[in-house]
Coordinates of C-alpha atoms (C1' of nucleotides) and ligand atoms in Angstrom, one line a residue:
Chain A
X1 CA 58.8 82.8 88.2
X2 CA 59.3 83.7 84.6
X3 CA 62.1 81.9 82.6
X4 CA 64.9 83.7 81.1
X5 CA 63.3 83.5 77.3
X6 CA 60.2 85.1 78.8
X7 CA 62.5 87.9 80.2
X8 CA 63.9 88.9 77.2
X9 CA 60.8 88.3 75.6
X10 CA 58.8 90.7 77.0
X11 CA 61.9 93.2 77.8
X12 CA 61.5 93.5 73.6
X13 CA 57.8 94.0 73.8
X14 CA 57.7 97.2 76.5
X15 CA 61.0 98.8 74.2
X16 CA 58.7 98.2 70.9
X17 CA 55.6 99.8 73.0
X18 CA 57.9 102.5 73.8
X19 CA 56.7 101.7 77.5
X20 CA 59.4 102.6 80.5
X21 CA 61.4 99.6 81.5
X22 CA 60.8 99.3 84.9
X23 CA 61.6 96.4 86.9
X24 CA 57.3 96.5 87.8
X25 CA 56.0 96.9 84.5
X26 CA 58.8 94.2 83.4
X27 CA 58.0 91.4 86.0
X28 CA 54.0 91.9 86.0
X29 CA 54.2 91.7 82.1
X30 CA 56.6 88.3 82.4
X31 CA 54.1 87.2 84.8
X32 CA 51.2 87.9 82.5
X33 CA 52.7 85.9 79.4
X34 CA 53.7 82.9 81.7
X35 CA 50.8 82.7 83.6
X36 CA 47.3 81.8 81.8
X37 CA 45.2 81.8 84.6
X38 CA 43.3 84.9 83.6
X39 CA 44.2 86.2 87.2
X40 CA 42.8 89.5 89.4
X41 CA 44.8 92.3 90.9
X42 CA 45.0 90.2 93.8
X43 CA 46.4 87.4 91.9
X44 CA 48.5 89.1 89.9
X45 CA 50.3 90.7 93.3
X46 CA 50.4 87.2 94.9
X47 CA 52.0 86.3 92.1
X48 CA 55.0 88.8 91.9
X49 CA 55.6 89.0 95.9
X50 CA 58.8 87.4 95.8
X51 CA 60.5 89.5 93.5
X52 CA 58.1 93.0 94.2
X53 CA 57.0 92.2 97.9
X54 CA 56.6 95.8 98.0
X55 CA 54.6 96.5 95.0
X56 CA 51.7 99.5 95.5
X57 CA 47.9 97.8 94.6
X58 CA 48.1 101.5 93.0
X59 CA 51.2 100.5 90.4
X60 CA 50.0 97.2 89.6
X61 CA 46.3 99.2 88.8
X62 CA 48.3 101.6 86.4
X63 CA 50.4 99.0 85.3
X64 CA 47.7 97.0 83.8
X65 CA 46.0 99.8 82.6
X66 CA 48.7 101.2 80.3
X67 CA 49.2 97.0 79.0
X68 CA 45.1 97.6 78.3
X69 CA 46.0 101.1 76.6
X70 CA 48.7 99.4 74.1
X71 CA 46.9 96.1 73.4
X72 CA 48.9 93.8 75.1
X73 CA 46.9 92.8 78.0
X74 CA 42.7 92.7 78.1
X75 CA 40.4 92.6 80.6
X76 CA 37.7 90.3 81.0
X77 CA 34.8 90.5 84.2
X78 CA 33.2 86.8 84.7
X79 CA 31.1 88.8 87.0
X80 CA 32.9 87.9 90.4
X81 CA 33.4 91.9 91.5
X82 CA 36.7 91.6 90.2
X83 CA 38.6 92.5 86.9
X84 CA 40.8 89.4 85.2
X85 CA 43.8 90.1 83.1
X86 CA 44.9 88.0 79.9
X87 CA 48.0 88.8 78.2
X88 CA 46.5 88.7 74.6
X89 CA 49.6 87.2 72.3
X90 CA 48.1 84.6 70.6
X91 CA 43.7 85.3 69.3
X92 CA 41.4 83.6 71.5
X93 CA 38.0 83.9 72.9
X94 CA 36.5 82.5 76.5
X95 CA 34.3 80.3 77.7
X96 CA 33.4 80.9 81.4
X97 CA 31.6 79.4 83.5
X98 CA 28.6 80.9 85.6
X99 CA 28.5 78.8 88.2
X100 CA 31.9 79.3 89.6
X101 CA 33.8 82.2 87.3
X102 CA 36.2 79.5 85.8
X103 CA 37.8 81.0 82.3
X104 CA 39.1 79.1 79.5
X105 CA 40.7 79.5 76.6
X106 CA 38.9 78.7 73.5
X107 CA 39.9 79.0 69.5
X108 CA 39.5 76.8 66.6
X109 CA 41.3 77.1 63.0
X110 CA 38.5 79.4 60.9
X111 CA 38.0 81.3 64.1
X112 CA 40.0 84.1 63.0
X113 CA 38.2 84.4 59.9
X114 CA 34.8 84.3 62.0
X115 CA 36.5 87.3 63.8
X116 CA 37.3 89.4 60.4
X117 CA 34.3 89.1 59.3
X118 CA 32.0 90.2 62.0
X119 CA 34.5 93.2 62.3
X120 CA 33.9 93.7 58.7
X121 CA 29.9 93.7 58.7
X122 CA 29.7 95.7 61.7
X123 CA 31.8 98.2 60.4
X124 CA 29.5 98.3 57.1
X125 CA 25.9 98.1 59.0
X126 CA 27.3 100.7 62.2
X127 CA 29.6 102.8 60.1
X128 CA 31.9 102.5 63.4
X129 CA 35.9 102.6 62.6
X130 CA 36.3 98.7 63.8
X131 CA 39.8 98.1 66.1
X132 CA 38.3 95.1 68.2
X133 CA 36.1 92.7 69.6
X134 CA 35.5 90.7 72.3
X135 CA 33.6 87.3 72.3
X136 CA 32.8 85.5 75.0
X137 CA 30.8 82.1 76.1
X138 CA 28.7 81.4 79.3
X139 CA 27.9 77.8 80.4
X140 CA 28.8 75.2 82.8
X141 CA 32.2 74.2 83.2
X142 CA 32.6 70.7 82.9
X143 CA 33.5 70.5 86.8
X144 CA 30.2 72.4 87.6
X145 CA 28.0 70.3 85.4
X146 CA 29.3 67.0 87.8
X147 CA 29.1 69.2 91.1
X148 CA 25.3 70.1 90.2
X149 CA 24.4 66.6 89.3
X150 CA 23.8 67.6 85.6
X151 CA 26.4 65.0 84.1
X152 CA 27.8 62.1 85.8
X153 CA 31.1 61.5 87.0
X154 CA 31.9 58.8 84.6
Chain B
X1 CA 6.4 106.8 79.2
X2 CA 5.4 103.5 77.9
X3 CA 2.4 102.9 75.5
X4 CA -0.6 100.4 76.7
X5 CA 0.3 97.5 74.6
X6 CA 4.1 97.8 76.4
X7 CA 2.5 97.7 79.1
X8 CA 0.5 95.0 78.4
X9 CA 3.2 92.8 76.8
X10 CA 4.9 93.3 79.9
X11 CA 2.9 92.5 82.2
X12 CA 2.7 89.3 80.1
X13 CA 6.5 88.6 80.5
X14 CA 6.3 89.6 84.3
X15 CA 3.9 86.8 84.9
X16 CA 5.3 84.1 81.9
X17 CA 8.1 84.4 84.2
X18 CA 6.6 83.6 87.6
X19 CA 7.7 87.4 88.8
X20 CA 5.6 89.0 91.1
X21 CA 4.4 92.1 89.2
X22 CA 4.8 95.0 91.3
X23 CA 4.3 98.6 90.2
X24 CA 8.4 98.8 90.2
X25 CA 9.3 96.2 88.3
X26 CA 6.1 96.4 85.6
X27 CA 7.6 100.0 84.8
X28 CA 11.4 99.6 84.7
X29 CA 10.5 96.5 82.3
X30 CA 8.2 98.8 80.2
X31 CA 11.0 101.5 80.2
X32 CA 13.4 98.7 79.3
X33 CA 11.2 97.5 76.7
X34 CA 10.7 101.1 75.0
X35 CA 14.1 102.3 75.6
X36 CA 16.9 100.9 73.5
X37 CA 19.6 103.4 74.7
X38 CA 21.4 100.8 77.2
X39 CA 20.8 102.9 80.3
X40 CA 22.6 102.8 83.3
X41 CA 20.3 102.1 86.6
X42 CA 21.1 106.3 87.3
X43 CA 19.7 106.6 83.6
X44 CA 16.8 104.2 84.6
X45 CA 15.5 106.1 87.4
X46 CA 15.6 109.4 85.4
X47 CA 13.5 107.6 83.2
X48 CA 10.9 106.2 85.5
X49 CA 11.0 109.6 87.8
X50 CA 7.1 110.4 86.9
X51 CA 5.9 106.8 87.4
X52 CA 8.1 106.2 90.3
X53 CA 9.7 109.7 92.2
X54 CA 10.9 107.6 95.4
X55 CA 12.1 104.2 93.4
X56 CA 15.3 103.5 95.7
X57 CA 18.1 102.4 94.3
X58 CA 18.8 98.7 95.4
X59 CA 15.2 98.3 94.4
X60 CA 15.8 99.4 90.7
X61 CA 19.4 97.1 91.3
X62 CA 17.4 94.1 92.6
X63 CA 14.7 94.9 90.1
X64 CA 18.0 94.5 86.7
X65 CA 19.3 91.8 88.6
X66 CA 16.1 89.9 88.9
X67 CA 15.5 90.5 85.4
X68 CA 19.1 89.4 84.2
X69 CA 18.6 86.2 86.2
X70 CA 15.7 85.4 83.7
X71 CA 17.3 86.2 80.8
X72 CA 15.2 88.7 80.0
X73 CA 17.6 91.8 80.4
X74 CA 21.5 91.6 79.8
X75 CA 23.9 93.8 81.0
X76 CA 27.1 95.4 79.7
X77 CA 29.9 97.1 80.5
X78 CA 31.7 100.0 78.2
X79 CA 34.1 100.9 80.4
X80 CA 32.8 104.1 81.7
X81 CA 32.7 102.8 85.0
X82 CA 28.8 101.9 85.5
X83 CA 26.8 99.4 84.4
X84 CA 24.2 99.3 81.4
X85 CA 21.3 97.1 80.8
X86 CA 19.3 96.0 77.8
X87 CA 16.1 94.6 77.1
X88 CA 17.0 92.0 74.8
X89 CA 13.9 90.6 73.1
X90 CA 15.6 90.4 69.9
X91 CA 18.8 88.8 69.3
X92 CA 21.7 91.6 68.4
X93 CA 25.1 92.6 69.6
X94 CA 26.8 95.6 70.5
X95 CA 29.1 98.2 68.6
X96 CA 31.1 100.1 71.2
X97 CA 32.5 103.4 70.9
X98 CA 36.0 103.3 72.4
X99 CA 35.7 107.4 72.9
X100 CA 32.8 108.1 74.0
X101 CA 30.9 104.7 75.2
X102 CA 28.3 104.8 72.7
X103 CA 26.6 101.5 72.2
X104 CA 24.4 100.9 69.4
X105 CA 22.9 97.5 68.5
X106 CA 23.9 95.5 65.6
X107 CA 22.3 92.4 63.5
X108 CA 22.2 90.7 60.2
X109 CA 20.9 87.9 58.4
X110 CA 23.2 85.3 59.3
X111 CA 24.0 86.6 62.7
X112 CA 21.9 83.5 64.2
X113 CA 24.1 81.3 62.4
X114 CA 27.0 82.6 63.3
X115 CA 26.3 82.6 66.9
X116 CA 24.8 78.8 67.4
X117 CA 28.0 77.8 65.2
X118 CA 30.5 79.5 68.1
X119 CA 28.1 77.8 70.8
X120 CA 28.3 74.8 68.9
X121 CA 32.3 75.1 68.8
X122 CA 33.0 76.7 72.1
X123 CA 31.2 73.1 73.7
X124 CA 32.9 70.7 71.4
X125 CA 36.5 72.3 72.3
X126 CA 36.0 73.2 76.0
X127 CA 33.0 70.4 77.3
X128 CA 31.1 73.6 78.6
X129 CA 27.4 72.9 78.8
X130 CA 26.5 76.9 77.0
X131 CA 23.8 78.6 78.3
X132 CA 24.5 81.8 76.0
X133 CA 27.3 84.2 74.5
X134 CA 28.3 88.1 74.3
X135 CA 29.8 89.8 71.4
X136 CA 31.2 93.2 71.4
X137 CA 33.0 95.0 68.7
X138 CA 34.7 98.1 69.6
X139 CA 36.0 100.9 67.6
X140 CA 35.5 105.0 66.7
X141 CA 31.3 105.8 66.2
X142 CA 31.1 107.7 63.3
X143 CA 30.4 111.2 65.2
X144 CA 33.9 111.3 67.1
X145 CA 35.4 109.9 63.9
X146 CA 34.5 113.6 62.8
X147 CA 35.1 114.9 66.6
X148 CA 38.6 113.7 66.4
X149 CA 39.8 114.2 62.8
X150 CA 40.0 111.6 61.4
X151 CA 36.4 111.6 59.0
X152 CA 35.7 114.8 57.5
X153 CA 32.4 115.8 57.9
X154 CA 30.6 116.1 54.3
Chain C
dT1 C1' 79.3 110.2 82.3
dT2 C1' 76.5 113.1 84.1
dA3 C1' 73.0 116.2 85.0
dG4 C1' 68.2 117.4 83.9
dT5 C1' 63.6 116.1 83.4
dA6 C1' 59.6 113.7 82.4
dA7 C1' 57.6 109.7 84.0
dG8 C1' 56.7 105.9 87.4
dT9 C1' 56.1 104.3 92.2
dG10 C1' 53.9 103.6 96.7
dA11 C1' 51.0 104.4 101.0
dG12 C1' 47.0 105.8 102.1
dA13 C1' 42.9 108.6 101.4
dA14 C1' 39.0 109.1 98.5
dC15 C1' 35.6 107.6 95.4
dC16 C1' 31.5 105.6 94.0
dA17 C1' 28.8 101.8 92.0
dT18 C1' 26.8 98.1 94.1
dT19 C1' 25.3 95.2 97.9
dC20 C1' 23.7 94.5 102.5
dC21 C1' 20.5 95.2 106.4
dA22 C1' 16.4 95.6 109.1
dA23 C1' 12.0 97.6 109.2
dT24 C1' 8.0 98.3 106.6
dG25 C1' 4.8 97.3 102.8
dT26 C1' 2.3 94.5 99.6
dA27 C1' 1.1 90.8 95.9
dA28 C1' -0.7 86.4 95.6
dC29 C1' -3.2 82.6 97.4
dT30 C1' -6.8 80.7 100.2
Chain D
dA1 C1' -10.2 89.2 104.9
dG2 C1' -6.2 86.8 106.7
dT3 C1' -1.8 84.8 106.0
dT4 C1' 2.7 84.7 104.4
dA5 C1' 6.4 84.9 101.7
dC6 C1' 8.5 88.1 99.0
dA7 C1' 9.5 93.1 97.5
dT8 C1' 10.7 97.8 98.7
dT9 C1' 13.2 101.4 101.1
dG10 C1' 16.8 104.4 102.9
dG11 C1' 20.9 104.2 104.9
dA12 C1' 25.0 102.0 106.1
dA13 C1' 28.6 99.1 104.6
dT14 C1' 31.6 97.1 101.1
dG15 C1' 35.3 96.8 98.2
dG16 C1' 37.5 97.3 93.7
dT17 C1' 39.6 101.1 91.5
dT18 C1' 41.4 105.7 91.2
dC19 C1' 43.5 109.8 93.1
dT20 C1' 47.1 112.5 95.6
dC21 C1' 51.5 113.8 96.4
dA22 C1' 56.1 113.2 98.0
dC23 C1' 59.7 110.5 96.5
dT24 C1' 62.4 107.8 93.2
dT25 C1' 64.0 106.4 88.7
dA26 C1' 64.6 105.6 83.6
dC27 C1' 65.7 107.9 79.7
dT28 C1' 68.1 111.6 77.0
dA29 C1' 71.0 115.1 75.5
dA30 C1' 75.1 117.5 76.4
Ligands
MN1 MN1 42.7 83.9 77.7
MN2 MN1 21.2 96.5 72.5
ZN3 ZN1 32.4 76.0 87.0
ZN4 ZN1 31.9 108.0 70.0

DNA sequence: TTAGTAAGTGAGAACCATTCCAATGTAACT
DNA sequence: AGTTACATTGGAATGGTTCTCACTTACTAA
């Protein structure tokens, strides 16, 4: 459950986004910012059941959409069938795994100049009008690597 | 259709790779090759409809996935609902249009650099062994720039 | 405070890209 | 040529996501 500061928190957020408070969008959002699991629909609704047992797959669909639509939310595929969701407050990429689908966080100081400036030269070389990017890492989590008898289990 | 050195070259990669080199897979490489439009597999078998009139579908599917298994293909998503694939002999990323899914390749000098120092970073920080990395950058192509207003069209 | 209204919700149906299946065909090795 | 493991095919199945529509609700302007 989200804590009171996260409530308010993200009450603020939808009113700035000029987004609908409703007690879904409110509670899947809270969710979202207290949770950094990267989770699925599925998880998401799990997640929620005791204060939206009822919720439709369908609201929780368009919910996360419309977060997509104003930037607060993106979505990442690790290639599992299923979308993940990441409330996107603070810049970070992902490292994930491709033996098992495992997400983590990843940034480094100098990573958000990294990030300007590949916006910047791909904006010169493709003449595109630049208002994102996504980076992402495949290897072995570390949990993989000792499962597959690459690294030892020191 | 695919010129007799593509065909050659891929019939190189085909076996380099321990692949058994059917008729199927020999030409949706060589389209592959030839092609840098990031097709879908509906795209695909328009493509290869001369060479191959009854290529069914899991077959082209099986055929991508094969080839993404070997790192010889990648595939991406721009949200339009289907999947599309790219030979990737040289190393580029992606510029995405966020109206109309275009996606055009991107590279500079440096690019190399940029990427091994992010591989390089990404293990230190999360202990993934990294087997390889995507980079997308999204925005407005210059054409619905115009479409929508917001360039004028000199 | 109270309509009025545009927008959001929910259950289930529909959609459709992708995978699965079982039968048939074939590339590669001897 | 014979063997065999692997690839191809078309059709059925799958399953994540979107659609539909009747109902409800959050905002707004008197
Ligand atoms: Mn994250
Ligand atoms: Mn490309
Ligand atoms: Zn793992
Ligand atoms: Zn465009």
């Amino acid at each position: 459950m989200a804590s009171n500061a996260v409530m308010e928190e993200t009450l603020q957020v939808l009113k700035d986004h000029k987004l609908r408070v409703t007690p879904q969008r409110h509670i899947i959002l809270a969710y979202l910012v207290s949770h950094h699991n990267h989770p699925t629909v599925e998880t998401i609704r799990d997640g929620v059941g005791k204060e939206l047992p009822n919720v439709g797959a369908s609201t929780v669909y368009n919910t996360l959409n419309t977060f997509v639509d104003h930037h607060l939310v993106v979505e990442l595929q690790n290639g599992d069938g299923s979308t993940h969701y990441d409330y996107f407050g603070t810049p970070h990429y992902h490292a994930i795994c491709t033996n098992c689908g495992r997400i983590v966080d990843v940034t480094y100081p100098g990573f958000s100049d990294t990030e300007k400036s590949l916006e910047k030269k791909t904006a010169e070389l493709s003449g595109y009008m630049i208002s994102g990017n996504h980076m992402e890492v495949y290897g072995l989590c570390p949990e993989c690597q000792i499962k597959l008898g690459i690294k030892n289990n020191e």
